[in-house]
Coordinates of C-alpha atoms (C1' of nucleotides) in Angstrom, one line a residue:
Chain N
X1327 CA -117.8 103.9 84.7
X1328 CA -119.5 102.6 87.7
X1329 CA -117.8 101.1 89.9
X1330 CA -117.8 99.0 93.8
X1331 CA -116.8 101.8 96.2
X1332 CA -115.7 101.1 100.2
X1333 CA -116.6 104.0 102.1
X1334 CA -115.0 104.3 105.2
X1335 CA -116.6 106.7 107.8
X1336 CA -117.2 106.8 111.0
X1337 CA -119.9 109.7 111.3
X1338 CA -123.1 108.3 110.2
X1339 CA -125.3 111.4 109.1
X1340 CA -121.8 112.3 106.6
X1341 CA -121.6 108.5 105.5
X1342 CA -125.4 108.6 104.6
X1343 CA -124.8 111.4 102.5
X1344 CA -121.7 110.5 100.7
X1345 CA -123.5 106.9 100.1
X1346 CA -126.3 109.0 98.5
X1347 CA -124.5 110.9 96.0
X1348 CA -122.3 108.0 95.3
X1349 CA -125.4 106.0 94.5
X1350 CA -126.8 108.7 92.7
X1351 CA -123.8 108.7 90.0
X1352 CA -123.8 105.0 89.2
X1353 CA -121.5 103.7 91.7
X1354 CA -122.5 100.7 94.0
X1355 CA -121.4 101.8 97.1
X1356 CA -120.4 99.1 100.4
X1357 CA -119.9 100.7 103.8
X1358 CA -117.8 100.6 106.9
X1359 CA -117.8 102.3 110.1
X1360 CA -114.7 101.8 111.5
X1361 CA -111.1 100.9 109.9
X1362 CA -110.9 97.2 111.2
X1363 CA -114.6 96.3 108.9
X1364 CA -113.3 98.1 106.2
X1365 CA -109.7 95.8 106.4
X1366 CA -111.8 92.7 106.5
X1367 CA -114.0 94.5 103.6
X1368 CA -111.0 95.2 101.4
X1369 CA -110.1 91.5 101.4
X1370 CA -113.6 89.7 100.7
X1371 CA -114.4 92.1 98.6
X1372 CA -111.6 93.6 96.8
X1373 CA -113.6 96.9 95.9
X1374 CA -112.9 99.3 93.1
X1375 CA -111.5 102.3 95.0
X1376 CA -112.0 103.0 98.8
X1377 CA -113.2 106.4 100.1
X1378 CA -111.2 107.0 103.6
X1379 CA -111.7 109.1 106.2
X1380 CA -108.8 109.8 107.9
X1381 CA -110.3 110.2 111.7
X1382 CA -111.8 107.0 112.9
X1383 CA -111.8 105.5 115.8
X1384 CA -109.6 102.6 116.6
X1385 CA -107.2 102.3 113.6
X1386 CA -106.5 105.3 111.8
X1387 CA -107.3 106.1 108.5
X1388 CA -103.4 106.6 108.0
X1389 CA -102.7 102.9 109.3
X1390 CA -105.7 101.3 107.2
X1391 CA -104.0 102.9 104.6
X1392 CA -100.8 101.6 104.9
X1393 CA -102.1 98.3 105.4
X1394 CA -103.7 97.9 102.1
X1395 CA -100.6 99.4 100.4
X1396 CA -98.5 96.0 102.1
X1397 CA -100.6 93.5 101.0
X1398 CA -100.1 92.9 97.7
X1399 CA -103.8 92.0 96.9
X1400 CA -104.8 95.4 97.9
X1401 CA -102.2 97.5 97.0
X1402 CA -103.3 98.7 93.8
X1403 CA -106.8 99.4 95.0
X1404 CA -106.9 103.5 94.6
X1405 CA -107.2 105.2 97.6
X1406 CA -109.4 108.7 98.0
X1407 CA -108.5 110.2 101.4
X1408 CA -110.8 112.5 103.2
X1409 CA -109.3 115.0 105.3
X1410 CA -110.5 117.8 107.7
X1411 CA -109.5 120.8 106.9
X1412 CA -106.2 122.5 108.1
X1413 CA -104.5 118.6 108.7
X1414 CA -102.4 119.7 106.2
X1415 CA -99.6 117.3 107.7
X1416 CA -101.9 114.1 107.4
X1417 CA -102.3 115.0 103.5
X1418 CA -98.2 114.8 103.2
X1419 CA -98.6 111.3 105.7
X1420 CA -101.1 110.5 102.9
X1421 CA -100.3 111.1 100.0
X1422 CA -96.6 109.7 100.7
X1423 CA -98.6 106.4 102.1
X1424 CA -99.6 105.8 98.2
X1425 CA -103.4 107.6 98.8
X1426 CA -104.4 108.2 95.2
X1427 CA -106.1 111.8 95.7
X1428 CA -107.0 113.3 99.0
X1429 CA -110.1 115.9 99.2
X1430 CA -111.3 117.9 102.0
X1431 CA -114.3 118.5 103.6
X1432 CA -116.5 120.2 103.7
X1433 CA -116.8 119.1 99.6
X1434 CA -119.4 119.1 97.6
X1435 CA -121.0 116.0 95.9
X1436 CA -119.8 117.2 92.7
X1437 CA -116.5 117.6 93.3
X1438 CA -116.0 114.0 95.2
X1439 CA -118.3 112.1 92.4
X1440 CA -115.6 114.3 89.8
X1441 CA -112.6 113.1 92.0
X1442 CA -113.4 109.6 91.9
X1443 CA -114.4 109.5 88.1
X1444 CA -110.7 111.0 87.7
X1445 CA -108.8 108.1 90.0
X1446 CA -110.7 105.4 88.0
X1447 CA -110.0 106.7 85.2
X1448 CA -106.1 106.4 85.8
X1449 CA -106.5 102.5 86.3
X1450 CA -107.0 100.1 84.1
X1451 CA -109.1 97.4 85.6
X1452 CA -107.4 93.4 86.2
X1453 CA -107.0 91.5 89.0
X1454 CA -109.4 88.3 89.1
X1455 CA -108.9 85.9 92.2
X1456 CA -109.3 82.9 89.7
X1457 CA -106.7 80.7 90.1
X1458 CA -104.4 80.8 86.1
X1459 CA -103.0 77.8 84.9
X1460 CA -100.5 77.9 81.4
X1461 CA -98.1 75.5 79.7
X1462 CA -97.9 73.4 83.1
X1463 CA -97.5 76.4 85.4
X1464 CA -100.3 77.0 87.4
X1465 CA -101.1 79.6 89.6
X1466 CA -103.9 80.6 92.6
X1467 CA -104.3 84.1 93.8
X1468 CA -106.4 82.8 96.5
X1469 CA -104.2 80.0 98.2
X1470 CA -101.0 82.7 96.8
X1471 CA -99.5 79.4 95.8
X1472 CA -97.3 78.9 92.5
X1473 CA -96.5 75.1 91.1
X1474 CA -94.7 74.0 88.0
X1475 CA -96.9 71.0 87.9
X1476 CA -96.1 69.2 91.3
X1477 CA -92.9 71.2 92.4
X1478 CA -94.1 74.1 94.3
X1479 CA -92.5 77.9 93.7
X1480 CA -91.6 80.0 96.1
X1481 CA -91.8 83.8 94.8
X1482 CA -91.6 87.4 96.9
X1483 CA -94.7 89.1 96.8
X1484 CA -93.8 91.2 93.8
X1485 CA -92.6 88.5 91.6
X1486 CA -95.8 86.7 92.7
X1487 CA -97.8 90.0 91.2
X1488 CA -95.9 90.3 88.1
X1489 CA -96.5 86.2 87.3
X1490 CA -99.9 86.6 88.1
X1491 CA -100.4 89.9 85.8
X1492 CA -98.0 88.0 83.2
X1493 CA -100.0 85.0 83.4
X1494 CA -103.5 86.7 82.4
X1495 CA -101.5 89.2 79.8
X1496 CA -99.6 86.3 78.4
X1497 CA -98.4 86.5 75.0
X1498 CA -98.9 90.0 74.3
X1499 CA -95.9 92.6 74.7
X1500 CA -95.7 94.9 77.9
X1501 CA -93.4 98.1 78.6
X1502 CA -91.7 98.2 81.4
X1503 CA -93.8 101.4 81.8
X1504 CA -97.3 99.2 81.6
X1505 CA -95.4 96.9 83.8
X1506 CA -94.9 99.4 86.3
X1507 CA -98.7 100.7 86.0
X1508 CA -100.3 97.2 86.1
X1509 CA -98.2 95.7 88.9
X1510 CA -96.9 98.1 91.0
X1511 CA -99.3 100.6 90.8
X1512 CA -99.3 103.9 89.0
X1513 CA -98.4 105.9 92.2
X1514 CA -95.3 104.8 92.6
X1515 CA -92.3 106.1 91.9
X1516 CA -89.7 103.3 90.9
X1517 CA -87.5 103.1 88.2
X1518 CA -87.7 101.3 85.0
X1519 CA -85.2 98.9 85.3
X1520 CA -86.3 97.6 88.0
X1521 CA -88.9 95.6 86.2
X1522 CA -85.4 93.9 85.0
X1523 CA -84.6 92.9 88.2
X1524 CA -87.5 91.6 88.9
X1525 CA -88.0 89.4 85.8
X1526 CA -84.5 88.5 86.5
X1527 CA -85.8 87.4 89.9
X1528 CA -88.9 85.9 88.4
X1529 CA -86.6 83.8 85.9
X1530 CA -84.3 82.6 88.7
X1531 CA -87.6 81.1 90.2
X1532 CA -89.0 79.4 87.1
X1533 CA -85.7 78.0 85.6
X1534 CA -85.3 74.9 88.1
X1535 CA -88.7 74.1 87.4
X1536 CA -88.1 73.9 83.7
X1537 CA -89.8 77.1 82.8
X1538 CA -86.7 78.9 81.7
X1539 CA -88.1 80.0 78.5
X1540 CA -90.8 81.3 79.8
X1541 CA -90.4 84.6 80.1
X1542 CA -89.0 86.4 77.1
X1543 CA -87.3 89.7 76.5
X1544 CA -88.7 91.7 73.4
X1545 CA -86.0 94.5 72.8
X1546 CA -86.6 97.7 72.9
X1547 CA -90.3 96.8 73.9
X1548 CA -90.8 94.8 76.7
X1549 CA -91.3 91.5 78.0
X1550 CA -93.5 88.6 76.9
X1551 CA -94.9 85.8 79.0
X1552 CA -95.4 83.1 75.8
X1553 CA -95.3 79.2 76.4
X1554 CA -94.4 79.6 72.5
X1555 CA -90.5 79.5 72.6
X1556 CA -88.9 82.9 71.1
X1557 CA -88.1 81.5 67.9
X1558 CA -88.6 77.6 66.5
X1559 CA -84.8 76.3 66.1
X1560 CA -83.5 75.0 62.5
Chain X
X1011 CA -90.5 108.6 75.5
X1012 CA -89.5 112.4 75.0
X1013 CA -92.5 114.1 74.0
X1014 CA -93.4 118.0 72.9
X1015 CA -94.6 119.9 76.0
X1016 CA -96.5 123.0 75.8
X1017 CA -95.9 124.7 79.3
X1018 CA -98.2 127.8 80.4
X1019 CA -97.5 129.3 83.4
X1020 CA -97.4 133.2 83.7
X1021 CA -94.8 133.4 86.5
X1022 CA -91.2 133.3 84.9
X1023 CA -89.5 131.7 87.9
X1024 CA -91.8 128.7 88.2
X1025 CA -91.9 128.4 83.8
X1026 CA -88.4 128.8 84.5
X1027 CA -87.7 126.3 87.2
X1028 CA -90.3 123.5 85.2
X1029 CA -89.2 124.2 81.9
X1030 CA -85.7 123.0 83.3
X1031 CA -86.9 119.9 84.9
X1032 CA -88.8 118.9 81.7
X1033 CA -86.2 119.7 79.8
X1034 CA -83.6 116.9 82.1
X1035 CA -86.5 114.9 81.7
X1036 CA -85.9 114.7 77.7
X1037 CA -89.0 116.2 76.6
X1038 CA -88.7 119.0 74.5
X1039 CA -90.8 122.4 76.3
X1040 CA -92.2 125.2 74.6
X1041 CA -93.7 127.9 76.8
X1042 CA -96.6 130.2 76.9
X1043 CA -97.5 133.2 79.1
X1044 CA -100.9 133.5 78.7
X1045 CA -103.8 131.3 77.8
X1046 CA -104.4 133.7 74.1
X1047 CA -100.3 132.9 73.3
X1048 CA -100.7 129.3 74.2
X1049 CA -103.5 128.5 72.4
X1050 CA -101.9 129.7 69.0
X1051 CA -99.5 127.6 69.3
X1052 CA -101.7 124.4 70.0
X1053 CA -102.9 125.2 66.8
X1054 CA -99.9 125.6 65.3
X1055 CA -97.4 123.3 66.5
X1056 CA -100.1 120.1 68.4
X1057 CA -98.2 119.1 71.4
X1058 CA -98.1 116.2 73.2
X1059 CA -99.4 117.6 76.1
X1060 CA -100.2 120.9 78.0
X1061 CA -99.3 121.4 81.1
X1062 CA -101.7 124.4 82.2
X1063 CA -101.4 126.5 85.0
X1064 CA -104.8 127.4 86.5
X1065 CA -104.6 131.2 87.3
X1066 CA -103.5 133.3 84.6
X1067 CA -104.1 136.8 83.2
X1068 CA -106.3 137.2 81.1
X1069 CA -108.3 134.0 79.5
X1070 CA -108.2 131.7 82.7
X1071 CA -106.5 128.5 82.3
X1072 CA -110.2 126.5 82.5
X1073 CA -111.0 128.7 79.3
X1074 CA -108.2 127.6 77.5
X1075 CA -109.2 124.2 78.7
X1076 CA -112.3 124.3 77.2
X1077 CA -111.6 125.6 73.8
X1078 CA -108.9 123.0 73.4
X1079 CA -111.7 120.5 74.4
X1080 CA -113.9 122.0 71.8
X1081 CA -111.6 121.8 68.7
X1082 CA -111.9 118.8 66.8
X1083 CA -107.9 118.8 66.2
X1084 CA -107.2 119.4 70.1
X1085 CA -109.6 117.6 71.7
X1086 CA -107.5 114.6 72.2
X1087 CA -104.8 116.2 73.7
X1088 CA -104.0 115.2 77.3
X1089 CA -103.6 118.1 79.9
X1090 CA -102.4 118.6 83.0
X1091 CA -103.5 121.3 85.4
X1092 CA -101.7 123.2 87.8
X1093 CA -103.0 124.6 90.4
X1094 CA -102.2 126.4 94.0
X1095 CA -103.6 124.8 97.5
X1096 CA -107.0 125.4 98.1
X1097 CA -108.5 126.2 94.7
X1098 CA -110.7 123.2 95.5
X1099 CA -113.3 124.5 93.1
X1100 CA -111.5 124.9 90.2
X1101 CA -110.5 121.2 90.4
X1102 CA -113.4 120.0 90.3
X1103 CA -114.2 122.4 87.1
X1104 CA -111.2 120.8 85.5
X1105 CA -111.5 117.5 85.9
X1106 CA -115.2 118.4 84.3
X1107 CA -113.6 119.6 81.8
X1108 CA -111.7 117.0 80.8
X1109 CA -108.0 117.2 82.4
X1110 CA -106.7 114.0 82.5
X1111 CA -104.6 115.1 85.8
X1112 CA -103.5 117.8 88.0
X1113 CA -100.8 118.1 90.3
X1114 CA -101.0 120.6 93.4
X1115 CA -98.3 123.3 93.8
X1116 CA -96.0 123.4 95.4
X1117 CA -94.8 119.5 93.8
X1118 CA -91.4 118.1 93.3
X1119 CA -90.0 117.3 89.8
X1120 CA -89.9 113.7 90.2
X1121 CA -93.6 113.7 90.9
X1122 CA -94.5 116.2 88.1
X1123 CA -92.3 113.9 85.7
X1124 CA -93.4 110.6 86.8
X1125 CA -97.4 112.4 86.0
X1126 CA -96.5 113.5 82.7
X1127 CA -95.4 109.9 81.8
X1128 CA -98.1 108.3 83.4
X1129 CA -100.4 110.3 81.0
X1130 CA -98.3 110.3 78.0
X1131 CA -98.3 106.3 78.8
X1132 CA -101.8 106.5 78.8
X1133 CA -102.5 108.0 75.8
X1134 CA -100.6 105.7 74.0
X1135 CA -102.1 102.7 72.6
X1136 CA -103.0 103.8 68.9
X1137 CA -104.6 102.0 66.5
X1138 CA -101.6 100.5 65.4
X1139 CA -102.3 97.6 67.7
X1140 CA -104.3 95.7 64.6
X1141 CA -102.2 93.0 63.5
X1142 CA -101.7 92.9 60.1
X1143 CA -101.8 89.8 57.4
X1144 CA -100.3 89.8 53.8
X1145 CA -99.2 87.4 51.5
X1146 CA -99.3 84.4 54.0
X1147 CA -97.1 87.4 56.3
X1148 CA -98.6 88.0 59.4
X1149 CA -97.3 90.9 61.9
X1150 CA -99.0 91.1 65.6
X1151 CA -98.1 94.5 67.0
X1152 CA -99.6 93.3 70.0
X1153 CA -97.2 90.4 70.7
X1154 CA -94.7 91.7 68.6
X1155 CA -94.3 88.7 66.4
X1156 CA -93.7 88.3 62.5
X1157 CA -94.8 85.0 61.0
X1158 CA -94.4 83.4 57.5
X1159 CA -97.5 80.9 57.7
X1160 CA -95.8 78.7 60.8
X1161 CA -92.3 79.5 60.8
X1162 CA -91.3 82.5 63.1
X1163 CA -89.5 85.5 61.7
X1164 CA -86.9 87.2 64.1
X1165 CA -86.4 91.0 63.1
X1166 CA -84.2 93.8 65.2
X1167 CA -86.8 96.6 66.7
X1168 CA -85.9 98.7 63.7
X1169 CA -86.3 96.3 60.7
X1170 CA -90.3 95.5 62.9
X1171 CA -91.1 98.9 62.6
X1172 CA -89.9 99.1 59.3
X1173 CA -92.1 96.3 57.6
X1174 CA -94.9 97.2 60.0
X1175 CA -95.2 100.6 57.8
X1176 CA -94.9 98.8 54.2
X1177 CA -97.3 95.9 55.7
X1178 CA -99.8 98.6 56.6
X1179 CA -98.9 100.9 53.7
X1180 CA -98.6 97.9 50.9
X1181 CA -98.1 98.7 46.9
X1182 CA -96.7 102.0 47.2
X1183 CA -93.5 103.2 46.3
X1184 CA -91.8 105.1 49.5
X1185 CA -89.0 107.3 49.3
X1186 CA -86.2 107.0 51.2
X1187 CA -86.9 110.3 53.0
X1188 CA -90.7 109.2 53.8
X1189 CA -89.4 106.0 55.0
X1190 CA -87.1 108.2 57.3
X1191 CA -90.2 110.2 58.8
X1192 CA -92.7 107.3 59.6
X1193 CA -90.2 104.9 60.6
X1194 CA -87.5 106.6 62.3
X1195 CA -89.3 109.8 62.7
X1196 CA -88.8 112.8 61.8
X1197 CA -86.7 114.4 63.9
X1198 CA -83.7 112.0 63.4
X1199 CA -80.7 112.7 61.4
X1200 CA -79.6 109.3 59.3
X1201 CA -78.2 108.8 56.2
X1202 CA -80.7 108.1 53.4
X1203 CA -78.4 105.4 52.7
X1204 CA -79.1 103.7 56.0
X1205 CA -82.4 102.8 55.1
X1206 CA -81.0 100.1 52.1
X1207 CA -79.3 98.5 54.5
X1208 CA -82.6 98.1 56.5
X1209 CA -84.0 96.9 53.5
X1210 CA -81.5 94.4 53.3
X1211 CA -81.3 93.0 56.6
X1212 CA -85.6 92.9 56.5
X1213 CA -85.0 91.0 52.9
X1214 CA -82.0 88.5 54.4
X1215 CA -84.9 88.0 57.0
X1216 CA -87.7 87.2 54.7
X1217 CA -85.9 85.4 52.1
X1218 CA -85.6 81.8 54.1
X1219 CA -89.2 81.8 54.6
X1220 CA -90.4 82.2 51.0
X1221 CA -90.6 86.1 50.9
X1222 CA -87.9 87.1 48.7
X1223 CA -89.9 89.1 46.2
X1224 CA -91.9 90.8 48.7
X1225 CA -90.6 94.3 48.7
X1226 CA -89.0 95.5 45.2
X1227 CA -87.0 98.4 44.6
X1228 CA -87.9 101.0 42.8
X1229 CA -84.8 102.5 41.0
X1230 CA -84.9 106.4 41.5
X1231 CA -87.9 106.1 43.6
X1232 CA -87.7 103.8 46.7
X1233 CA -89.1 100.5 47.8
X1234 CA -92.5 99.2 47.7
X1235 CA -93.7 96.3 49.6
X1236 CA -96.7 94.1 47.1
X1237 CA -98.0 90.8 46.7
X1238 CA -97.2 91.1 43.0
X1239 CA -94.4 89.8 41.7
X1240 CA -92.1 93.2 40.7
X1241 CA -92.3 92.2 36.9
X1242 CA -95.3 91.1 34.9
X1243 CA -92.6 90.9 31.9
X1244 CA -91.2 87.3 30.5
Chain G
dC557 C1' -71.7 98.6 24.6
dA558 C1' -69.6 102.0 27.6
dG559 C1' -70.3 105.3 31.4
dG560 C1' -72.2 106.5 35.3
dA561 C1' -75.8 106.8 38.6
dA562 C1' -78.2 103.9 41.8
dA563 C1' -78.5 100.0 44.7
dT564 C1' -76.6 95.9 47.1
dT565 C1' -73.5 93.9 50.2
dG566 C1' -70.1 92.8 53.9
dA567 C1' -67.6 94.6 57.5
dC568 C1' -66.9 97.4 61.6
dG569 C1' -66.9 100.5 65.4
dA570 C1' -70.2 103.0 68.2
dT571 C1' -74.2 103.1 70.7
dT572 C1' -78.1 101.3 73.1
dT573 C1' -80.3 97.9 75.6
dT574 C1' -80.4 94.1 78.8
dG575 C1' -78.5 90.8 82.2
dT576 C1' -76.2 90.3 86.7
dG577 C1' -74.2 90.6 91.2
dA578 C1' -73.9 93.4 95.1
dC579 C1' -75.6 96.5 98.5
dA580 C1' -78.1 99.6 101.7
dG581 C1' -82.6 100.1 103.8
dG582 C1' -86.8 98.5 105.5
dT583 C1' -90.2 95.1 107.4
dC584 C1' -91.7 91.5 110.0
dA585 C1' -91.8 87.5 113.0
dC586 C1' -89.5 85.7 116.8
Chain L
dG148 C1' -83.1 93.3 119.5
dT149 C1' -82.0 90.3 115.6
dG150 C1' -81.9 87.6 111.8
dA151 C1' -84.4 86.3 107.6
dC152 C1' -86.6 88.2 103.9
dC153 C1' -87.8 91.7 100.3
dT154 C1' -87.0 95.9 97.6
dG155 C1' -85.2 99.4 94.7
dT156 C1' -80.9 101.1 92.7
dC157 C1' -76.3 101.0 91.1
dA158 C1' -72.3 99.9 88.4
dC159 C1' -70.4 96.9 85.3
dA160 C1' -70.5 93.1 81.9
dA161 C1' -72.6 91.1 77.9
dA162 C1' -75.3 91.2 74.0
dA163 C1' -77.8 93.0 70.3
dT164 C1' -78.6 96.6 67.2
dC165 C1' -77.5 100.7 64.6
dG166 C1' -75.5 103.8 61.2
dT167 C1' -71.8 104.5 58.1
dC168 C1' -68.5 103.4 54.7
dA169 C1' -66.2 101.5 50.8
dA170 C1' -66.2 98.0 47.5
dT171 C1' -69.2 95.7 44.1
dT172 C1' -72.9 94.8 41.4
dT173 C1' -77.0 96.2 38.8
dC174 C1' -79.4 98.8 35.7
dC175 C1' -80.5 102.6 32.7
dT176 C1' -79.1 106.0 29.1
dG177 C1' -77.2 107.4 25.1

DNA sequence: CAGGAAATTGACGATTTTGTGACAGGTCAC
DNA sequence: GTGACCTGTCACAAAATCGTCAATTTCCTG
């Protein structure tokens, strides 16, 4: 259950002591002072969850916030607000931004290190930045860049997410519930068909390339990401 | 997706106004006033779920929590608290307990329903996942594939499920009735009939890949699903 | 060997699930 | 601003699957 925390905080005699406790739990614990470190954090590091005070100075904690939840590397990366008390209205601004959990201080060590245990355990873990290659089609997480061998694809930033999760889940079966938990995010409210749409989306992309079968519809269960066609003709 | 609810909540206008959303929802709600009412029927009737309201007369709702936690038979059961603004404590003392979520009042449906599938989603993955090999058969829950040796089996969602059972319940004769409960479940209301023709369509299935003899009728009993040729006779 | 119960089979309409195209908002770079 | 994406949701079309029935066939009993 441990886990690499970002802590964002501005006031160094409360970051100390949030470090401390963190570090006492098991959790490895990386930390910024102001919004625009913890941006450039989020992105080298790609941390486990990020602790996020909502008063900084410079950037808000509110903007930092909605800037991981655009970028589609960071934007299932659990958020853990913490909030002064009485700004009830930032905890609405929050928790509508996609912040996982939101806890306010003054809190006690327990109750944070409980918090956090509680948001991880919500999410299962994924997300490598190794680039994926499969039956030709290769894909980099880094560079963002899809190719069906030496034709490039152009995808939107969700297909792009759903190929990548696809592409290290392949073969197996997945919801469009699991779908919506791995690659949107499970704080999301969206409805299931739109995983349709997307694969639809996702299949339009793939087909010129000669990837058509690719993707394949298990009914009444999912989809499948199998360079095995569906069934062997004859 | 629908799933048994167990609500406890002590104020008849909110049980009220939940019960209904749950109820749109498709899950099926039973409701308990107070913690001593609720935890009978947990024993009695092991719901999917219990949604547990925090303050309540009586047994508080982190006692119930902690007795369901203690019984072997109800200790897997997810639950999800409710509780007002500012009972910061008794979070923490319920995610310590072991609630696998809690939801702040006041909430709106869609966020209380999209919770309650989050965890029920959760919860999900049994240990049917195992694939299964018999008789050169092989069944991959997990990809959702049936092979005979090489060649690919195609089966409807129905006629899966159905030799998933026999494969994992192999040289026993099932009934027609039991085949109803573990395959279609138990709540449904089909013709004993229908499940023949299930037979059939999984035997027109199976019989082009060298399975014809693998599940033999047992007249006045049922079916049974064995290596064994039906008839030792000859 | 006849009678009848039990099981198989083919057909068919109803239902459920998935594919598709369109559209209204929203975001972002210019 | 504004125009080029991208997104989530619909409504409808298309496809696959389901459950039931009635006609047959099979199998046991007496």
């Amino acid at each position: 259950m441990a886990a690499n925390i970002l802590l964002v905080e501005d006031e160094p005699a409360i970051q100390e002591l949030i470090a401390a406790n963190l570090g006492r739990a098991g959790h490895h614990v990386v930390r910024a002072g102001d919004a625009e470190t913890a941006q450039r954090i989020v992105r080298d590091a790609l941390p486990d969850l990020v602790l996020l005070d909502w008063m900084l100075p410079g950037m808000s904690g509110i903007e930092l916030a909605r800037r991981l939840r655009a970028d589609e590397r960071t934007r299932t990366i659990p958020i853990i607000m913490l909030t002064a008390r009485g700004e009830e209205q930032d905890k609405v601004a929050g928790l509508e931004m996609g912040a996982d959990d939101y806890i306010t201080k003054p809190f006690s060590p327990r109750e944070l290190v409980a918090r956090i245990k509680a948001v991880l355990r919500r999410r299962a873990p994924q997300a490598t930045e190794d680039p994926v290659e499969l039956g030709g089609l290769s894909l980099d997480p880094a560079t963002h860049r899809v190719a069906a061998g030496e034709r490039p694809v152009t995808l939107g930033p969700t297909e792009f997410r759903l190929l990548h999760f696809l592409m290290t889940h392949p073969e197996r079966v997945h919801s469009r519930a699991q779908l919506l938990d791995q690659v949107w995010g499970d704080h999301v409210f969206v409805e299931e068909r739109t995983v349709d749409v997307h694969v639809r989306r996702l299949r339009a992309a793939l087909e010129p390339v000669g990837h058509d079968g690719l993707i394949q519809t298990v009914r009444g269960s999912g989809y499948r990401l199998s360079a095995q066609p569906a069934v062997a003709g004859v």
